[in-house]
Amino acid sequence: MTPLAELHLHLDGSLRMNTVRELAERMGKQVPPELLFRPGMGLAEALSKFAFTLSLLQQPAEVKRVAAEICEDALKSGVSVLEVRFAPQLHAGANVAEIVDAALEGIAGRAGLILCGLYGEDPKVLQGHVELARTRKGVVAIDLAGGPSASQPFRLDDYAAPFLKAKELGMGRTVHASEGRSPEEIRVAVEQLHAQRIGHGTTLLEDRSVLDLVLERGVTIEACPTSNVHTGVFKEVNDHPLPRWLSLGVRATICADNTLLSNVSTAEEHLRASQIPGMTPALMARAIANGHAGSYLSLRERGEVDA
Ligand SMILES: [Zn+2]
């Protein structure tokens, strides 16, 4: 089988169920009966599901363990190029640098690490991640994760400064954008945040000029079909526009997002994607190749991180 690339995987949503049970027991916590995502639950409720897994991962030791297990599991899922992401500021058991170092130790060179800022959070947090990443080669990129809401004090373009700094330093940039929301977010992410990759981007085809921008800049779209069904963007995986994207020349790749919470492995996500009406073996091969080409390590090798 062709080795897969997995570019969009959240550490705090991709624990092994056995590890969740073990850590919960050790910490005297009850595993919630409805721990996992379910179809159509919406983004806000999906995001709330991270509270429990995060509560198990406050200390560096658990971060390190889970990072290592994710690398092992990805390998078993046929993944040869892996990037893992998380928001270290949500792990309060040590300072951000210690939490990041714990993740890097667990990864042990088997994956690139992406540091996430969060929608609504002061952009200074992300600025801090960029500064930290300068001295840690294993950190390949920054991301903006979560989702926007009207009550938040910051808008997407308020995060331009840390993203610009990341660009100047040759660091990768990806943004969770247009996850069932306006395609305009993709434009802001690409034009103002200099994102080379977009997480989700489900509404891409709603605006021809945004599609043209993505094609022109060669932006990679990290498609997460099962996750999109859980957040209610699509009714079923088969509704995902992935085959149309690929046919139009969009550099889309297939990602699991959260292997635990969505109860899906990278291999399983590829199988589901291959069954979307309109998908062909050639388009699948292209999606996999897009993943390899869009990884930050390969962008770095090709000198395209600054693009
Ligand atoms: Zn995500």
CSV table of C-alpha atoms and ligand atoms in Angstrom, one decimal:
chain,number,residue,atom,x,y,z
A,1,MET,CA,0.0,0.0,0.0
A,2,THR,CA,1.1,3.5,-0.7
A,3,PRO,CA,2.5,5.2,2.4
A,4,LEU,CA,0.1,7.9,3.6
A,5,ALA,CA,0.7,11.4,4.8
A,6,GLU,CA,-1.3,12.6,7.8
A,7,LEU,CA,-1.0,16.4,8.2
A,8,HIS,CA,-3.9,17.3,10.5
A,9,LEU,CA,-4.0,15.4,13.8
A,10,HIS,CA,-4.8,17.0,17.2
A,11,LEU,CA,-2.8,15.4,20.0
A,12,ASP,CA,-5.6,16.0,22.6
A,13,GLY,CA,-8.2,14.4,20.3
A,14,SER,CA,-6.1,11.4,19.3
A,15,LEU,CA,-5.3,9.5,22.5
A,16,ARG,CA,-5.8,5.7,22.6
A,17,MET,CA,-9.0,4.8,24.4
A,18,ASN,CA,-7.0,2.4,26.6
A,19,THR,CA,-4.8,5.3,27.6
A,20,VAL,CA,-7.8,7.5,28.4
A,21,ARG,CA,-9.2,4.8,30.7
A,22,GLU,CA,-5.8,4.2,32.3
A,23,LEU,CA,-5.1,7.9,33.0
A,24,ALA,CA,-8.6,8.5,34.2
A,25,GLU,CA,-8.4,5.7,36.6
A,26,ARG,CA,-5.1,6.8,37.9
A,27,MET,CA,-6.3,10.4,38.3
A,28,GLY,CA,-9.6,9.3,39.9
A,29,LYS,CA,-11.7,10.7,37.1
A,30,GLN,CA,-14.8,9.2,35.5
A,31,VAL,CA,-14.7,8.8,31.7
A,32,PRO,CA,-17.8,10.6,30.4
A,33,PRO,CA,-20.2,8.1,28.8
A,34,GLU,CA,-20.4,10.3,25.8
A,35,LEU,CA,-16.8,11.0,25.3
A,36,LEU,CA,-16.7,10.8,21.5
A,37,PHE,CA,-18.1,13.0,18.7
A,38,ARG,CA,-21.3,12.1,17.1
A,39,PRO,CA,-22.7,13.1,13.7
A,40,GLY,CA,-24.2,16.6,13.4
A,41,MET,CA,-23.2,17.7,16.9
A,42,GLY,CA,-21.9,21.1,15.8
A,43,LEU,CA,-18.4,22.6,16.2
A,44,ALA,CA,-19.1,24.2,19.6
A,45,GLU,CA,-20.1,20.9,21.2
A,46,ALA,CA,-17.3,19.1,19.5
A,47,LEU,CA,-14.8,21.5,20.9
A,48,SER,CA,-16.3,21.0,24.4
A,49,LYS,CA,-15.4,17.3,24.1
A,50,PHE,CA,-11.7,18.2,24.5
A,51,ALA,CA,-12.2,19.3,28.1
A,52,PHE,CA,-12.0,15.8,29.4
A,53,THR,CA,-9.0,14.6,27.3
A,54,LEU,CA,-7.2,17.8,28.2
A,55,SER,CA,-7.8,17.2,31.8
A,56,LEU,CA,-5.8,14.0,31.5
A,57,LEU,CA,-2.9,15.8,29.7
A,58,GLN,CA,-2.0,18.6,32.0
A,59,GLN,CA,1.4,17.3,32.9
A,60,PRO,CA,4.4,16.9,30.6
A,61,ALA,CA,4.7,13.1,31.3
A,62,GLU,CA,1.2,12.4,29.8
A,63,VAL,CA,1.8,14.8,26.9
A,64,LYS,CA,5.0,12.9,26.1
A,65,ARG,CA,3.3,9.5,26.3
A,66,VAL,CA,0.4,10.4,24.1
A,67,ALA,CA,2.7,12.1,21.5
A,68,ALA,CA,4.7,8.8,21.4
A,69,GLU,CA,1.6,6.7,21.1
A,70,ILE,CA,0.2,8.8,18.3
A,71,CYS,CA,3.4,8.3,16.3
A,72,GLU,CA,3.2,4.5,16.9
A,73,ASP,CA,-0.5,4.4,15.9
A,74,ALA,CA,0.1,6.4,12.8
A,75,LEU,CA,2.9,4.1,11.7
A,76,LYS,CA,0.4,1.2,12.1
A,77,SER,CA,-2.1,3.1,10.0
A,78,GLY,CA,0.4,3.2,7.1
A,79,VAL,CA,1.5,6.8,7.7
A,80,SER,CA,5.0,7.6,6.6
A,81,VAL,CA,4.8,11.4,6.9
A,82,LEU,CA,3.1,12.7,10.1
A,83,GLU,CA,2.4,16.1,11.6
A,84,VAL,CA,0.9,16.4,15.1
A,85,ARG,CA,-0.6,19.6,16.5
A,86,PHE,CA,-1.7,20.9,19.8
A,87,ALA,CA,-2.2,24.1,21.9
A,88,PRO,CA,0.5,23.8,24.6
A,89,GLN,CA,-1.1,26.7,26.5
A,90,LEU,CA,-4.0,24.5,27.4
A,91,HIS,CA,-1.7,22.1,29.4
A,92,ALA,CA,-1.3,24.0,32.7
A,93,GLY,CA,0.9,21.4,34.5
A,94,ALA,CA,4.1,23.1,33.4
A,95,ASN,CA,5.2,26.1,31.4
A,96,VAL,CA,4.6,26.2,27.7
A,97,ALA,CA,8.2,25.4,26.8
A,98,GLU,CA,8.2,22.3,29.1
A,99,ILE,CA,4.9,21.1,27.5
A,100,VAL,CA,6.3,21.6,24.0
A,101,ASP,CA,9.5,19.8,24.9
A,102,ALA,CA,7.5,16.9,26.3
A,103,ALA,CA,5.6,16.6,23.1
A,104,LEU,CA,8.9,16.7,21.1
A,105,GLU,CA,10.4,14.1,23.3
A,106,GLY,CA,7.5,11.8,22.8
A,107,ILE,CA,7.6,12.4,19.0
A,108,ALA,CA,11.3,11.7,19.0
A,109,GLY,CA,11.8,12.8,15.4
A,110,ARG,CA,8.9,10.7,14.0
A,111,ALA,CA,6.7,13.7,13.2
A,112,GLY,CA,6.6,17.4,12.8
A,113,LEU,CA,5.0,19.4,15.6
A,114,ILE,CA,2.6,22.2,14.9
A,115,LEU,CA,1.7,24.7,17.7
A,116,CYS,CA,-1.8,26.0,17.7
A,117,GLY,CA,-3.1,29.4,18.8
A,118,LEU,CA,-6.8,29.5,19.4
A,119,TYR,CA,-9.5,31.6,17.9
A,120,GLY,CA,-10.5,34.3,20.4
A,121,GLU,CA,-7.3,34.1,22.3
A,122,ASP,CA,-4.9,37.1,22.5
A,123,PRO,CA,-2.6,36.9,19.4
A,124,LYS,CA,0.3,37.4,21.9
A,125,VAL,CA,0.0,33.7,22.8
A,126,LEU,CA,0.7,32.7,19.2
A,127,GLN,CA,3.5,35.2,19.1
A,128,GLY,CA,5.0,33.4,22.1
A,129,HIS,CA,4.7,30.1,20.2
A,130,VAL,CA,6.6,31.5,17.3
A,131,GLU,CA,9.3,32.8,19.6
A,132,LEU,CA,9.6,29.4,21.3
A,133,ALA,CA,9.6,27.5,18.0
A,134,ARG,CA,12.7,29.4,16.8
A,135,THR,CA,14.8,27.3,19.1
A,136,ARG,CA,13.1,24.0,18.5
A,137,LYS,CA,13.7,22.4,15.2
A,138,GLY,CA,10.9,19.8,15.7
A,139,VAL,CA,8.3,22.5,15.6
A,140,VAL,CA,7.5,22.9,11.9
A,141,ALA,CA,4.6,25.3,11.8
A,142,ILE,CA,1.9,27.3,13.6
A,143,ASP,CA,-1.8,27.0,13.3
A,144,LEU,CA,-5.0,28.8,14.4
A,145,ALA,CA,-7.5,26.3,15.8
A,146,GLY,CA,-10.9,26.2,17.4
A,147,GLY,CA,-13.5,28.4,15.8
A,148,PRO,CA,-14.5,32.1,15.6
A,149,SER,CA,-17.6,33.5,17.4
A,150,ALA,CA,-19.1,36.9,17.4
A,151,SER,CA,-18.4,37.4,21.1
A,152,GLN,CA,-14.6,37.0,20.7
A,153,PRO,CA,-12.5,40.1,21.0
A,154,PHE,CA,-10.2,39.2,18.1
A,155,ARG,CA,-10.9,38.5,14.4
A,156,LEU,CA,-9.0,36.3,12.0
A,157,ASP,CA,-6.9,39.2,10.6
A,158,ASP,CA,-5.9,40.1,14.2
A,159,TYR,CA,-3.6,37.1,14.1
A,160,ALA,CA,-1.6,38.4,11.1
A,161,ALA,CA,1.4,39.6,13.1
A,162,PRO,CA,2.4,36.2,14.5
A,163,PHE,CA,1.8,34.5,11.2
A,164,LEU,CA,3.9,37.1,9.4
A,165,LYS,CA,6.7,36.6,11.9
A,166,ALA,CA,6.5,32.8,11.3
A,167,LYS,CA,6.8,33.4,7.6
A,168,GLU,CA,9.9,35.6,8.2
A,169,LEU,CA,11.5,32.8,10.3
A,170,GLY,CA,10.8,30.2,7.6
A,171,MET,CA,8.1,28.5,9.7
A,172,GLY,CA,5.1,26.8,8.2
A,173,ARG,CA,1.6,28.3,8.5
A,174,THR,CA,-1.8,26.6,8.5
A,175,VAL,CA,-5.2,27.9,9.6
A,176,HIS,CA,-8.5,26.2,10.5
A,177,ALA,CA,-10.7,28.2,8.2
A,178,SER,CA,-14.1,28.0,6.5
A,179,GLU,CA,-15.1,24.9,8.5
A,180,GLY,CA,-18.7,25.3,7.3
A,181,ARG,CA,-18.3,29.0,7.4
A,182,SER,CA,-17.7,31.7,4.7
A,183,PRO,CA,-15.0,31.0,2.2
A,184,GLU,CA,-13.8,34.5,2.9
A,185,GLU,CA,-11.9,33.1,5.9
A,186,ILE,CA,-9.7,31.2,3.4
A,187,ARG,CA,-8.9,34.5,1.6
A,188,VAL,CA,-7.9,36.2,4.8
A,189,ALA,CA,-5.9,33.2,6.0
A,190,VAL,CA,-4.0,33.0,2.7
A,191,GLU,CA,-3.6,36.8,1.9
A,192,GLN,CA,-3.1,38.2,5.3
A,193,LEU,CA,-1.9,35.3,7.4
A,194,HIS,CA,0.2,33.8,4.6
A,195,ALA,CA,-1.2,30.4,5.2
A,196,GLN,CA,0.2,27.7,2.9
A,197,ARG,CA,-2.3,25.2,4.2
A,198,ILE,CA,-5.9,25.4,5.3
A,199,GLY,CA,-7.6,23.0,7.7
A,200,HIS,CA,-11.1,22.0,6.5
A,201,GLY,CA,-11.9,24.8,3.9
A,202,THR,CA,-15.2,23.1,3.3
A,203,THR,CA,-16.9,26.0,1.5
A,204,LEU,CA,-14.1,26.6,-0.9
A,205,LEU,CA,-16.2,26.1,-4.0
A,206,GLU,CA,-18.8,28.7,-2.9
A,207,ASP,CA,-16.5,31.6,-4.2
A,208,ARG,CA,-14.7,31.3,-7.5
A,209,SER,CA,-12.2,34.0,-6.6
A,210,VAL,CA,-11.2,32.1,-3.4
A,211,LEU,CA,-10.8,28.9,-5.4
A,212,ASP,CA,-8.7,30.8,-7.9
A,213,LEU,CA,-6.5,32.1,-5.1
A,214,VAL,CA,-6.0,28.6,-3.7
A,215,LEU,CA,-5.1,27.2,-7.1
A,216,GLU,CA,-2.8,30.1,-7.9
A,217,ARG,CA,-0.9,29.9,-4.6
A,218,GLY,CA,-0.9,26.1,-4.5
A,219,VAL,CA,-2.5,26.1,-1.1
A,220,THR,CA,-2.9,22.6,0.4
A,221,ILE,CA,-6.3,21.9,1.9
A,222,GLU,CA,-6.4,19.5,4.8
A,223,ALA,CA,-9.7,17.7,4.3
A,224,CYS,CA,-11.2,16.0,7.3
A,225,PRO,CA,-14.4,14.4,6.0
A,226,THR,CA,-15.4,12.4,9.1
A,227,SER,CA,-14.8,15.4,11.4
A,228,ASN,CA,-16.9,17.5,9.1
A,229,VAL,CA,-19.8,15.1,9.5
A,230,HIS,CA,-19.4,15.3,13.2
A,231,THR,CA,-19.4,19.1,13.3
A,232,GLY,CA,-22.5,19.0,11.0
A,233,VAL,CA,-20.9,20.6,7.9
A,234,PHE,CA,-21.9,17.6,5.8
A,235,LYS,CA,-24.6,15.0,6.5
A,236,GLU,CA,-22.3,12.2,5.4
A,237,VAL,CA,-18.8,11.7,4.2
A,238,ASN,CA,-20.1,11.1,0.7
A,239,ASP,CA,-21.2,14.7,0.6
A,240,HIS,CA,-17.6,16.0,0.9
A,241,PRO,CA,-16.5,17.9,-2.2
A,242,LEU,CA,-13.0,16.2,-2.2
A,243,PRO,CA,-13.3,14.6,-5.6
A,244,ARG,CA,-14.4,17.9,-7.2
A,245,TRP,CA,-11.5,19.7,-5.4
A,246,LEU,CA,-9.0,17.2,-6.7
A,247,SER,CA,-10.5,17.3,-10.2
A,248,LEU,CA,-10.1,21.1,-10.3
A,249,GLY,CA,-6.5,20.7,-9.3
A,250,VAL,CA,-6.8,21.8,-5.6
A,251,ARG,CA,-4.0,20.3,-3.6
A,252,ALA,CA,-6.3,18.5,-1.1
A,253,THR,CA,-5.1,15.8,1.2
A,254,ILE,CA,-7.0,13.5,3.5
A,255,CYS,CA,-6.7,13.8,7.3
A,256,ALA,CA,-8.3,12.2,10.4
A,257,ASP,CA,-8.3,15.3,12.6
A,258,ASN,CA,-9.0,13.4,15.9
A,259,THR,CA,-8.5,9.6,15.8
A,260,LEU,CA,-10.1,9.1,19.3
A,261,LEU,CA,-12.9,11.6,19.3
A,262,SER,CA,-13.9,10.8,15.7
A,263,ASN,CA,-13.1,7.1,16.2
A,264,VAL,CA,-11.3,7.0,12.9
A,265,SER,CA,-7.7,6.1,11.9
A,266,THR,CA,-5.9,7.8,9.0
A,267,ALA,CA,-6.2,4.6,7.0
A,268,GLU,CA,-9.9,4.4,7.7
A,269,GLU,CA,-10.3,8.0,6.7
A,270,HIS,CA,-8.6,7.2,3.4
A,271,LEU,CA,-10.9,4.2,2.8
A,272,ARG,CA,-14.0,6.4,3.5
A,273,ALA,CA,-12.7,9.1,1.1
A,274,SER,CA,-12.0,6.5,-1.6
A,275,GLN,CA,-15.7,5.6,-1.5
A,276,ILE,CA,-17.0,9.1,-2.0
A,277,PRO,CA,-18.9,9.2,-5.3
A,278,GLY,CA,-16.6,10.6,-8.0
A,279,MET,CA,-13.4,9.4,-6.3
A,280,THR,CA,-11.1,7.3,-8.5
A,281,PRO,CA,-7.9,5.5,-7.8
A,282,ALA,CA,-6.1,8.3,-9.7
A,283,LEU,CA,-7.7,11.0,-7.5
A,284,MET,CA,-6.9,9.1,-4.4
A,285,ALA,CA,-3.2,8.8,-5.5
A,286,ARG,CA,-3.2,12.5,-6.1
A,287,ALA,CA,-4.6,13.3,-2.6
A,288,ILE,CA,-2.0,11.1,-1.0
A,289,ALA,CA,0.8,12.7,-3.1
A,290,ASN,CA,-0.6,16.2,-2.1
A,291,GLY,CA,-0.2,15.2,1.5
A,292,HIS,CA,3.4,14.3,1.1
A,293,ALA,CA,4.2,17.4,-1.0
A,294,GLY,CA,2.4,19.6,1.5
A,295,SER,CA,4.1,18.5,4.6
A,296,TYR,CA,6.1,21.2,6.2
A,297,LEU,CA,9.3,19.2,6.1
A,298,SER,CA,9.0,18.8,2.3
A,299,LEU,CA,8.1,22.4,1.9
A,300,ARG,CA,11.2,23.2,3.9
A,301,GLU,CA,13.3,21.0,1.7
A,302,ARG,CA,11.9,22.6,-1.4
A,303,GLY,CA,12.5,26.1,0.1
A,304,GLU,CA,8.8,26.8,-0.2
A,305,VAL,CA,8.1,27.6,3.4
A,306,ASP,CA,8.7,31.2,2.7
A,307,ALA,CA,6.4,31.1,-0.4
B,1,ZN,ZN,-8.4,20.4,13.4
